[in-house]
PDB file of C-alpha atoms in Angstrom:
ATOM      1  CA  MET A   2     132.040-120.384 153.726  1.00  0.00           C
ATOM      2  CA  PRO A   3     134.359-117.730 152.303  1.00  0.00           C
ATOM      3  CA  PHE A   4     134.268-114.029 153.427  1.00  0.00           C
ATOM      4  CA  ILE A   5     131.299-112.192 151.845  1.00  0.00           C
ATOM      5  CA  LYS A   6     131.507-108.223 151.917  1.00  0.00           C
ATOM      6  CA  TYR A   7     128.822-106.600 153.673  1.00  0.00           C
ATOM      7  CA  PRO A   8     126.533-104.968 150.767  1.00  0.00           C
ATOM      8  CA  LYS A   9     126.744-101.247 150.277  1.00  0.00           C
ATOM      9  CA  MET A  10     123.139 -99.647 151.141  1.00  0.00           C
ATOM     10  CA  MET A  11     121.172 -97.323 149.325  1.00  0.00           C
ATOM     11  CA  ASN A  12     120.220 -94.021 151.069  1.00  0.00           C
ATOM     12  CA  HIS A  13     116.419 -93.375 151.933  1.00  0.00           C
ATOM     13  CA  TYR A  14     116.286 -90.761 149.317  1.00  0.00           C
ATOM     14  CA  HIS A  15     117.176 -93.032 146.407  1.00  0.00           C
ATOM     15  CA  ASN A  16     113.645 -93.119 145.429  1.00  0.00           C
ATOM     16  CA  LYS A  17     114.164 -94.554 141.819  1.00  0.00           C
ATOM     17  CA  GLN A  18     116.438 -97.456 143.089  1.00  0.00           C
ATOM     18  CA  ILE A  19     114.254 -98.475 145.826  1.00  0.00           C
ATOM     19  CA  ASN A  20     111.313 -98.471 143.726  1.00  0.00           C
ATOM     20  CA  GLU A  21     113.162-100.621 141.174  1.00  0.00           C
ATOM     21  CA  HIS A  22     113.929-103.106 144.045  1.00  0.00           C
ATOM     22  CA  LEU A  23     110.425-103.302 145.175  1.00  0.00           C
ATOM     23  CA  GLU A  24     109.244-103.833 141.403  1.00  0.00           C
ATOM     24  CA  TYR A  25     111.614-106.878 141.027  1.00  0.00           C
ATOM     25  CA  ASN A  26     110.907-108.125 144.615  1.00  0.00           C
ATOM     26  CA  PRO A  27     107.273-107.536 145.281  1.00  0.00           C
ATOM     27  CA  GLY A  28     107.228-109.246 148.625  1.00  0.00           C
ATOM     28  CA  CYS A  29     109.476-106.803 150.244  1.00  0.00           C
ATOM     29  CA  LYS A  30     106.688-104.026 150.354  1.00  0.00           C
ATOM     30  CA  ASP A  31     104.290-106.292 152.124  1.00  0.00           C
ATOM     31  CA  ALA A  32     106.959-107.334 154.923  1.00  0.00           C
ATOM     32  CA  LYS A  33     107.381-105.674 158.166  1.00  0.00           C
ATOM     33  CA  TYR A  34     110.401-103.641 158.807  1.00  0.00           C
ATOM     34  CA  ILE A  35     112.830-102.614 161.809  1.00  0.00           C
ATOM     35  CA  SER A  36     115.221 -99.702 162.216  1.00  0.00           C
ATOM     36  CA  GLN A  37     118.611-100.275 163.807  1.00  0.00           C
ATOM     37  CA  ILE A  38     121.108 -97.672 165.389  1.00  0.00           C
ATOM     38  CA  LYS A  39     124.245 -97.135 162.896  1.00  0.00           C
ATOM     39  CA  TYR A  40     127.062 -96.554 164.973  1.00  0.00           C
ATOM     40  CA  ASP A  41     130.005 -94.373 163.833  1.00  0.00           C
ATOM     41  CA  GLY A  42     132.612 -96.770 163.813  1.00  0.00           C
ATOM     42  CA  SER A  43     133.967 -99.407 161.523  1.00  0.00           C
ATOM     43  CA  ASN A  44     132.564-102.524 159.874  1.00  0.00           C
ATOM     44  CA  ILE A  45     133.840-105.929 161.284  1.00  0.00           C
ATOM     45  CA  SER A  46     132.799-109.615 160.786  1.00  0.00           C
ATOM     46  CA  LEU A  47     133.564-112.843 162.402  1.00  0.00           C
ATOM     47  CA  ILE A  48     133.641-116.092 160.143  1.00  0.00           C
ATOM     48  CA  PHE A  49     132.711-119.540 161.741  1.00  0.00           C
ATOM     49  CA  ASN A  50     133.446-122.549 159.811  1.00  0.00           C
ATOM     50  CA  PRO A  51     133.096-126.079 161.460  1.00  0.00           C
ATOM     51  CA  HIS A  52     136.088-127.027 163.318  1.00  0.00           C
ATOM     52  CA  GLU A  53     138.063-124.194 162.150  1.00  0.00           C
ATOM     53  CA  GLU A  54     139.878-121.188 163.667  1.00  0.00           C
ATOM     54  CA  ILE A  55     137.733-118.176 163.728  1.00  0.00           C
ATOM     55  CA  LYS A  56     138.492-115.685 160.991  1.00  0.00           C
ATOM     56  CA  ILE A  57     138.111-111.827 161.347  1.00  0.00           C
ATOM     57  CA  ALA A  58     137.433-109.391 158.489  1.00  0.00           C
ATOM     58  CA  LYS A  59     137.049-105.838 157.897  1.00  0.00           C
ATOM     59  CA  ARG A  60     134.831-104.552 155.179  1.00  0.00           C
ATOM     60  CA  SER A  61     137.080-105.339 152.373  1.00  0.00           C
ATOM     61  CA  GLY A  62     138.526-108.481 153.303  1.00  0.00           C
ATOM     62  CA  ILE A  63     139.801-111.217 155.977  1.00  0.00           C
ATOM     63  CA  LEU A  64     142.497-109.612 158.265  1.00  0.00           C
ATOM     64  CA  GLY A  65     145.991-111.307 158.637  1.00  0.00           C
ATOM     65  CA  LYS A  66     146.171-113.340 161.927  1.00  0.00           C
ATOM     66  CA  ASN A  67     147.960-110.760 163.726  1.00  0.00           C
ATOM     67  CA  ASP A  68     146.466-107.695 162.136  1.00  0.00           C
ATOM     68  CA  ASN A  69     144.999-105.744 165.077  1.00  0.00           C
ATOM     69  CA  PHE A  70     142.476-103.415 163.003  1.00  0.00           C
ATOM     70  CA  ASN A  71     141.250-100.802 165.357  1.00  0.00           C
ATOM     71  CA  GLY A  72     142.409-103.056 168.297  1.00  0.00           C
ATOM     72  CA  ILE A  73     139.986-105.697 167.501  1.00  0.00           C
ATOM     73  CA  LEU A  74     142.123-108.707 168.806  1.00  0.00           C
ATOM     74  CA  ASP A  75     142.079-106.840 172.128  1.00  0.00           C
ATOM     75  CA  ILE A  76     138.427-106.092 172.004  1.00  0.00           C
ATOM     76  CA  LEU A  77     137.266-109.671 171.217  1.00  0.00           C
ATOM     77  CA  VAL A  78     138.465-110.786 174.492  1.00  0.00           C
ATOM     78  CA  TYR A  79     135.364-109.272 176.240  1.00  0.00           C
ATOM     79  CA  TYR A  80     133.208-111.159 173.605  1.00  0.00           C
ATOM     80  CA  GLN A  81     134.350-114.794 174.229  1.00  0.00           C
ATOM     81  CA  GLU A  82     130.842-115.776 175.270  1.00  0.00           C
ATOM     82  CA  ILE A  83     129.171-114.965 172.028  1.00  0.00           C
ATOM     83  CA  ILE A  84     132.235-116.166 170.023  1.00  0.00           C
ATOM     84  CA  ASP A  85     132.041-119.606 171.711  1.00  0.00           C
ATOM     85  CA  TYR A  86     128.355-119.770 171.090  1.00  0.00           C
ATOM     86  CA  PHE A  87     128.835-119.364 167.267  1.00  0.00           C
ATOM     87  CA  GLN A  88     131.574-121.746 167.030  1.00  0.00           C
ATOM     88  CA  THR A  89     129.596-124.279 168.900  1.00  0.00           C
ATOM     89  CA  ILE A  90     126.591-123.838 166.575  1.00  0.00           C
ATOM     90  CA  SER A  91     128.949-124.053 163.473  1.00  0.00           C
ATOM     91  CA  ASN A  92     130.472-127.259 164.611  1.00  0.00           C
ATOM     92  CA  LEU A  93     127.263-129.121 165.785  1.00  0.00           C
ATOM     93  CA  GLY A  94     125.181-127.949 162.692  1.00  0.00           C
ATOM     94  CA  GLN A  95     127.955-128.302 160.291  1.00  0.00           C
ATOM     95  CA  CYS A  96     127.047-125.078 158.869  1.00  0.00           C
ATOM     96  CA  SER A  97     129.164-121.498 158.249  1.00  0.00           C
ATOM     97  CA  ILE A  98     128.221-118.318 159.972  1.00  0.00           C
ATOM     98  CA  GLN A  99     129.399-114.750 159.329  1.00  0.00           C
ATOM     99  CA  LEU A 100     128.516-112.494 162.117  1.00  0.00           C
ATOM    100  CA  TYR A 101     128.536-108.710 161.004  1.00  0.00           C
ATOM    101  CA  GLY A 102     129.253-105.851 163.519  1.00  0.00           C
ATOM    102  CA  GLU A 103     130.406-102.611 164.100  1.00  0.00           C
ATOM    103  CA  VAL A 104     133.581-101.544 166.247  1.00  0.00           C
ATOM    104  CA  PHE A 105     133.160 -98.182 167.764  1.00  0.00           C
ATOM    105  CA  GLY A 106     134.414 -96.036 170.491  1.00  0.00           C
ATOM    106  CA  LYS A 107     137.677 -94.628 171.859  1.00  0.00           C
ATOM    107  CA  GLY A 108     140.045 -93.701 168.954  1.00  0.00           C
ATOM    108  CA  ILE A 109     137.737 -94.705 166.165  1.00  0.00           C
ATOM    109  CA  GLN A 110     136.396 -91.856 164.114  1.00  0.00           C
ATOM    110  CA  ASN A 111     136.308 -89.681 167.038  1.00  0.00           C
ATOM    111  CA  ARG A 112     133.028 -87.923 165.809  1.00  0.00           C
ATOM    112  CA  ILE A 113     130.805 -89.238 168.483  1.00  0.00           C
ATOM    113  CA  HIS A 114     131.914 -89.924 172.222  1.00  0.00           C
ATOM    114  CA  TYR A 115     130.703 -93.372 173.217  1.00  0.00           C
ATOM    115  CA  GLY A 116     132.723 -93.857 176.385  1.00  0.00           C
ATOM    116  CA  PRO A 117     136.132 -94.752 177.541  1.00  0.00           C
ATOM    117  CA  ASP A 118     136.628 -97.963 175.740  1.00  0.00           C
ATOM    118  CA  LYS A 119     136.118 -99.616 172.495  1.00  0.00           C
ATOM    119  CA  TYR A 120     132.907-101.749 171.914  1.00  0.00           C
ATOM    120  CA  ILE A 121     131.250-104.020 169.385  1.00  0.00           C
ATOM    121  CA  LYS A 122     127.548-104.205 168.561  1.00  0.00           C
ATOM    122  CA  PHE A 123     126.477-106.904 165.958  1.00  0.00           C
ATOM    123  CA  TYR A 124     123.701-106.480 163.580  1.00  0.00           C
ATOM    124  CA  ASP A 125     123.527-109.132 160.936  1.00  0.00           C
ATOM    125  CA  ILE A 126     124.163-112.677 160.125  1.00  0.00           C
ATOM    126  CA  ARG A 127     124.765-115.010 157.113  1.00  0.00           C
ATOM    127  CA  LEU A 128     123.974-118.551 157.447  1.00  0.00           C
ATOM    128  CA  ASN A 129     125.657-120.737 154.825  1.00  0.00           C
ATOM    129  CA  GLY A 130     125.893-117.686 152.616  1.00  0.00           C
ATOM    130  CA  GLN A 131     122.460-116.429 152.955  1.00  0.00           C
ATOM    131  CA  MET A 132     121.733-113.238 154.828  1.00  0.00           C
ATOM    132  CA  LEU A 133     119.215-113.641 157.501  1.00  0.00           C
ATOM    133  CA  THR A 134     116.166-111.348 158.411  1.00  0.00           C
ATOM    134  CA  LEU A 135     115.840-110.567 162.225  1.00  0.00           C
ATOM    135  CA  ARG A 136     112.908-112.956 162.374  1.00  0.00           C
ATOM    136  CA  GLU A 137     114.824-115.874 160.994  1.00  0.00           C
ATOM    137  CA  ILE A 138     117.751-115.029 163.271  1.00  0.00           C
ATOM    138  CA  GLN A 139     115.241-115.242 166.247  1.00  0.00           C
ATOM    139  CA  ASP A 140     113.934-118.603 164.833  1.00  0.00           C
ATOM    140  CA  ASN A 141     117.415-120.010 164.560  1.00  0.00           C
ATOM    141  CA  PHE A 142     119.475-118.755 167.303  1.00  0.00           C
ATOM    142  CA  ILE A 143     119.081-118.013 170.960  1.00  0.00           C
ATOM    143  CA  TRP A 144     117.933-114.342 170.929  1.00  0.00           C
ATOM    144  CA  GLU A 145     118.047-114.055 174.637  1.00  0.00           C
ATOM    145  CA  LEU A 146     121.922-114.289 174.419  1.00  0.00           C
ATOM    146  CA  LEU A 147     122.183-112.457 171.046  1.00  0.00           C
ATOM    147  CA  LYS A 148     120.126-109.400 172.151  1.00  0.00           C
ATOM    148  CA  ILE A 149     122.858-108.584 174.698  1.00  0.00           C
ATOM    149  CA  TYR A 150     125.454-107.994 172.066  1.00  0.00           C
ATOM    150  CA  TRP A 151     122.973-106.853 169.489  1.00  0.00           C
ATOM    151  CA  VAL A 152     122.574-103.124 168.105  1.00  0.00           C
ATOM    152  CA  GLU A 153     119.544-101.339 169.279  1.00  0.00           C
ATOM    153  CA  THR A 154     116.726-102.377 167.324  1.00  0.00           C
ATOM    154  CA  TYR A 155     113.028-100.822 166.903  1.00  0.00           C
ATOM    155  CA  GLY A 156     109.981-102.107 165.171  1.00  0.00           C
ATOM    156  CA  PRO A 157     108.502-104.096 163.366  1.00  0.00           C
ATOM    157  CA  ILE A 158     106.519-101.459 161.327  1.00  0.00           C
ATOM    158  CA  ASP A 159     104.863-101.311 157.950  1.00  0.00           C
ATOM    159  CA  TYR A 160     107.066-100.380 154.931  1.00  0.00           C
ATOM    160  CA  ASN A 161     105.391 -97.061 154.166  1.00  0.00           C
ATOM    161  CA  SER A 162     105.915 -95.909 157.984  1.00  0.00           C
ATOM    162  CA  THR A 163     109.771 -96.254 157.526  1.00  0.00           C
ATOM    163  CA  PHE A 164     110.182 -92.842 155.684  1.00  0.00           C
ATOM    164  CA  SER A 165     108.810 -90.993 158.675  1.00  0.00           C
ATOM    165  CA  LEU A 166     111.479 -92.571 161.098  1.00  0.00           C
ATOM    166  CA  GLU A 167     113.665 -89.641 162.654  1.00  0.00           C
ATOM    167  CA  VAL A 168     117.439 -90.103 163.283  1.00  0.00           C
ATOM    168  CA  PRO A 169     118.545 -89.789 166.920  1.00  0.00           C
ATOM    169  CA  GLU A 170     120.686 -86.832 167.336  1.00  0.00           C
ATOM    170  CA  GLU A 171     123.395 -88.767 169.172  1.00  0.00           C
ATOM    171  CA  HIS A 172     123.887 -91.125 166.476  1.00  0.00           C
ATOM    172  CA  GLU A 173     125.362 -91.665 162.900  1.00  0.00           C
ATOM    173  CA  GLY A 174     121.931 -92.707 161.428  1.00  0.00           C
ATOM    174  CA  LEU A 175     119.455 -95.572 161.085  1.00  0.00           C
ATOM    175  CA  VAL A 176     119.651 -98.708 159.060  1.00  0.00           C
ATOM    176  CA  ILE A 177     116.112 -99.674 158.036  1.00  0.00           C
ATOM    177  CA  LYS A 178     115.894-103.448 156.941  1.00  0.00           C
ATOM    178  CA  GLN A 179     113.347-106.118 156.558  1.00  0.00           C
ATOM    179  CA  TYR A 180     111.987-107.972 159.750  1.00  0.00           C
ATOM    180  CA  ASN A 181     110.587-110.902 157.914  1.00  0.00           C
ATOM    181  CA  ARG A 182     110.733-112.579 154.489  1.00  0.00           C
ATOM    182  CA  VAL A 183     107.446-112.820 152.510  1.00  0.00           C
ATOM    183  CA  ASN A 184     108.705-114.363 149.204  1.00  0.00           C
ATOM    184  CA  SER A 185     111.539-116.878 149.679  1.00  0.00           C
ATOM    185  CA  ASN A 186     113.268-115.683 146.460  1.00  0.00           C
ATOM    186  CA  ASP A 187     113.134-112.041 147.135  1.00  0.00           C
ATOM    187  CA  HIS A 188     116.379-110.225 147.858  1.00  0.00           C
ATOM    188  CA  LEU A 189     115.982-108.107 151.065  1.00  0.00           C
ATOM    189  CA  LEU A 190     115.606-104.729 150.987  1.00  0.00           C
ATOM    190  CA  ARG A 191     117.722-102.479 153.337  1.00  0.00           C
ATOM    191  CA  PHE A 192     118.877 -98.621 153.226  1.00  0.00           C
ATOM    192  CA  LYS A 193     120.063 -95.981 155.562  1.00  0.00           C
ATOM    193  CA  LYS A 194     119.011 -92.597 156.709  1.00  0.00           C
ATOM    194  CA  LYS A 195     121.858 -90.510 158.104  1.00  0.00           C
ATOM    195  CA  ASN A 196     122.251 -87.777 160.429  1.00  0.00           C
ATOM    196  CA  LEU A 197     122.683 -84.703 158.231  1.00  0.00           C
ATOM    197  CA  LYS A 198     126.106 -84.129 160.095  1.00  0.00           C
ATOM    198  CA  PHE A 199     127.331 -87.336 158.656  1.00  0.00           C
ATOM    199  CA  GLU A 200     126.091 -87.113 155.040  1.00  0.00           C
ATOM    200  CA  GLU A 201     128.781 -87.936 152.480  1.00  0.00           C
ATOM    201  CA  LYS A 202     127.359 -85.424 150.031  1.00  0.00           C
ATOM    202  CA  MET A 203     127.609 -81.816 150.950  1.00  0.00           C
ATOM    203  CA  LYS A 204     125.589 -78.696 149.365  1.00  0.00           C
ATOM    204  CA  SER A 205     126.900 -77.678 146.002  1.00  0.00           C
ATOM    205  CA  LYS A 206     128.997 -74.622 145.949  1.00  0.00           C
ATOM    206  CA  LYS A 207     129.610 -72.247 143.021  1.00  0.00           C
ATOM    207  CA  SER A 208     133.107 -72.826 141.797  1.00  0.00           C
ATOM    208  CA  LYS A 209     135.358 -69.692 141.014  1.00  0.00           C
ATOM    209  CA  LYS A 210     135.439 -69.638 137.197  1.00  0.00           C
ATOM    210  CA  GLN A 211     138.876 -69.127 135.521  1.00  0.00           C
ATOM    211  CA  LYS A 212     139.209 -67.341 132.239  1.00  0.00           C
ATOM    212  CA  GLU A 213     138.063 -69.613 129.199  1.00  0.00           C
ATOM    213  CA  THR A 214     136.944 -72.333 131.512  1.00  0.00           C
ATOM    214  CA  ASP A 215     134.346 -74.665 129.830  1.00  0.00           C
ATOM    215  CA  PRO A 216     130.949 -74.031 131.455  1.00  0.00           C
ATOM    216  CA  GLU A 217     130.030 -77.827 131.188  1.00  0.00           C
ATOM    217  CA  VAL A 218     133.153 -78.709 133.134  1.00  0.00           C
ATOM    218  CA  GLU A 219     132.270 -76.139 135.863  1.00  0.00           C
ATOM    219  CA  ARG A 220     128.770 -77.473 135.872  1.00  0.00           C
ATOM    220  CA  LEU A 221     130.089 -81.000 136.521  1.00  0.00           C
ATOM    221  CA  LYS A 222     132.318 -79.600 139.186  1.00  0.00           C
ATOM    222  CA  GLU A 223     129.530 -78.174 140.847  1.00  0.00           C
ATOM    223  CA  LEU A 224     127.628 -81.737 140.722  1.00  0.00           C
ATOM    224  CA  PHE A 225     130.644 -83.908 141.725  1.00  0.00           C
ATOM    225  CA  LEU A 226     132.982 -81.836 144.141  1.00  0.00           C
ATOM    226  CA  PRO A 227     130.049 -82.036 146.947  1.00  0.00           C
ATOM    227  CA  TYR A 228     130.721 -85.730 146.947  1.00  0.00           C
ATOM    228  CA  ILE A 229     134.395 -85.164 148.146  1.00  0.00           C
ATOM    229  CA  ASN A 230     134.480 -84.338 151.870  1.00  0.00           C
ATOM    230  CA  GLU A 231     135.683 -85.363 155.021  1.00  0.00           C
ATOM    231  CA  ASN A 232     132.668 -87.550 155.973  1.00  0.00           C
ATOM    232  CA  ARG A 233     133.332 -89.659 152.925  1.00  0.00           C
ATOM    233  CA  VAL A 234     136.943 -89.985 153.842  1.00  0.00           C
ATOM    234  CA  LYS A 235     136.164 -91.086 157.033  1.00  0.00           C
ATOM    235  CA  SER A 236     133.551 -93.610 155.660  1.00  0.00           C
ATOM    236  CA  VAL A 237     136.538 -95.154 153.799  1.00  0.00           C
ATOM    237  CA  PHE A 238     138.648 -95.146 156.990  1.00  0.00           C
ATOM    238  CA  SER A 239     135.918 -97.033 158.702  1.00  0.00           C
ATOM    239  CA  LYS A 240     136.445 -99.810 156.131  1.00  0.00           C
ATOM    240  CA  GLU A 241     140.062 -99.620 155.581  1.00  0.00           C
ATOM    241  CA  GLY A 242     141.688 -98.114 158.724  1.00  0.00           C
ATOM    242  CA  GLU A 243     142.994 -94.771 159.065  1.00  0.00           C
ATOM    243  CA  ILE A 244     145.994 -93.497 156.575  1.00  0.00           C
ATOM    244  CA  ASP A 245     149.313 -93.442 158.530  1.00  0.00           C
ATOM    245  CA  LYS A 246     151.881 -93.336 155.819  1.00  0.00           C
ATOM    246  CA  PRO A 247     152.381 -90.778 153.011  1.00  0.00           C
ATOM    247  CA  GLU A 248     152.988 -93.810 150.653  1.00  0.00           C
ATOM    248  CA  GLN A 249     149.477 -94.650 151.086  1.00  0.00           C
ATOM    249  CA  ILE A 250     147.812 -91.495 149.708  1.00  0.00           C
ATOM    250  CA  GLY A 251     147.656 -92.947 146.070  1.00  0.00           C
ATOM    251  CA  GLU A 252     145.622 -96.030 147.364  1.00  0.00           C
ATOM    252  CA  TYR A 253     143.425 -93.794 149.563  1.00  0.00           C
ATOM    253  CA  ILE A 254     142.717 -91.375 146.659  1.00  0.00           C
ATOM    254  CA  LYS A 255     141.586 -94.387 144.610  1.00  0.00           C
ATOM    255  CA  LEU A 256     139.270 -95.731 147.355  1.00  0.00           C
ATOM    256  CA  VAL A 257     137.723 -92.177 148.236  1.00  0.00           C
ATOM    257  CA  MET A 258     137.114 -91.643 144.497  1.00  0.00           C
ATOM    258  CA  GLU A 259     135.681 -94.962 143.733  1.00  0.00           C
ATOM    259  CA  ASP A 260     133.116 -94.564 146.709  1.00  0.00           C
ATOM    260  CA  ALA A 261     132.280 -91.125 145.615  1.00  0.00           C
ATOM    261  CA  LYS A 262     131.918 -92.089 141.886  1.00  0.00           C
ATOM    262  CA  GLU A 263     129.420 -94.922 143.040  1.00  0.00           C
ATOM    263  CA  ASP A 264     127.073 -92.546 144.537  1.00  0.00           C
ATOM    264  CA  PHE A 265     127.561 -89.797 141.954  1.00  0.00           C
ATOM    265  CA  GLU A 266     126.533 -92.320 139.150  1.00  0.00           C
ATOM    266  CA  LEU A 267     123.639 -93.721 141.210  1.00  0.00           C
ATOM    267  CA  GLU A 268     122.320 -90.373 141.907  1.00  0.00           C
ATOM    268  CA  ASN A 269     122.773 -88.329 138.452  1.00  0.00           C
ATOM    269  CA  GLU A 270     121.921 -89.001 134.712  1.00  0.00           C
ATOM    270  CA  LEU A 271     125.192 -89.292 133.032  1.00  0.00           C
ATOM    271  CA  SER A 272     124.511 -90.996 129.853  1.00  0.00           C
ATOM    272  CA  ASN A 273     125.068 -87.863 127.693  1.00  0.00           C
ATOM    273  CA  VAL A 274     127.913 -86.617 129.599  1.00  0.00           C
ATOM    274  CA  ASP A 275     131.394 -86.088 127.808  1.00  0.00           C
ATOM    275  CA  ARG A 276     133.481 -88.690 129.589  1.00  0.00           C
ATOM    276  CA  GLY A 277     136.662 -86.578 128.959  1.00  0.00           C
ATOM    277  CA  LYS A 278     135.209 -83.540 130.556  1.00  0.00           C
ATOM    278  CA  LEU A 279     134.198 -85.588 133.387  1.00  0.00           C
ATOM    279  CA  ASN A 280     137.772 -86.977 133.795  1.00  0.00           C
ATOM    280  CA  ASP A 281     138.882 -83.255 134.063  1.00  0.00           C
ATOM    281  CA  VAL A 282     136.585 -82.923 136.892  1.00  0.00           C
ATOM    282  CA  PHE A 283     137.866 -86.033 138.808  1.00  0.00           C
ATOM    283  CA  LYS A 284     141.443 -84.667 138.407  1.00  0.00           C
ATOM    284  CA  THR A 285     140.291 -81.738 140.293  1.00  0.00           C
ATOM    285  CA  ALA A 286     138.470 -83.923 142.938  1.00  0.00           C
ATOM    286  CA  ASN A 287     141.777 -85.903 143.173  1.00  0.00           C
ATOM    287  CA  ARG A 288     143.522 -82.874 144.552  1.00  0.00           C
ATOM    288  CA  GLU A 289     140.478 -82.054 147.047  1.00  0.00           C
ATOM    289  CA  VAL A 290     140.791 -85.614 148.330  1.00  0.00           C
ATOM    290  CA  VAL A 291     144.641 -85.153 148.922  1.00  0.00           C
ATOM    291  CA  LYS A 292     144.098 -82.007 150.980  1.00  0.00           C
ATOM    292  CA  ILE A 293     141.837 -83.881 153.121  1.00  0.00           C
ATOM    293  CA  LEU A 294     144.118 -86.837 153.666  1.00  0.00           C
ATOM    294  CA  GLN A 295     147.106 -84.790 154.440  1.00  0.00           C
ATOM    295  CA  GLN A 296     145.373 -83.637 157.588  1.00  0.00           C
ATOM    296  CA  TYR A 297     145.816 -87.114 158.991  1.00  0.00           C
ATOM    297  CA  LEU A 298     149.649 -87.521 158.104  1.00  0.00           C
TER     298      LEU A 298
END
């Protein structure tokens, strides 16, 4: 099985997108749901294929054999039991498995203190390319072993109860996802609810208008610039690693801007917006990204 990137999740307030998902996947509303703690770290995944060496991946792709992303090669020494278990399952079952987790702790993000070391919590599994629900994981694997390494999980509850869940103050947020599958052809619903301190969109601020400034450009700036902030930059770091060389600035500007634009276009009606004026806004935003990135160099 090749590497499959972990899907980007909607936010709990993306009502239009969630409702569209439910319309096309009606079984999702009748399913039970769980909530999982969202740790403030970096996405990592382990890929097992029958009788092959394990592959390690960050959010955007497979790591090189000697790429010690966030110290992952040193950390995995302490997770040999779970690695051996999944490799055995892959070999015996002639199946491919991608195990998703979060590496967090000392030196990673540094917004929450998790202890004196680095750790991994796992939260999702693909079996032969298909993402499993927790119910399916419990049916296919030895849950008594897995739960030792699994992220804290609560539920199951009904769909309508998910929106009243409160995010624990000491964590980045919650991930809310289906516990079971009602219709076999439904795409699983999952979304996140973040601690306000870690939101990647800040409150809009009125920009200082200059002489002869186009009011439409100013309006668009007020809409888009709140998406450019340190939390979003940290989110990119969690996927790609922190910037450490000035030559990387161009690459990281692109990554941050792509992430911001994706959320911006999801949450705003832009069909009648002049793209030339929007590009002027993006140029201003690029400069704001540079200011944030320079703090890490």
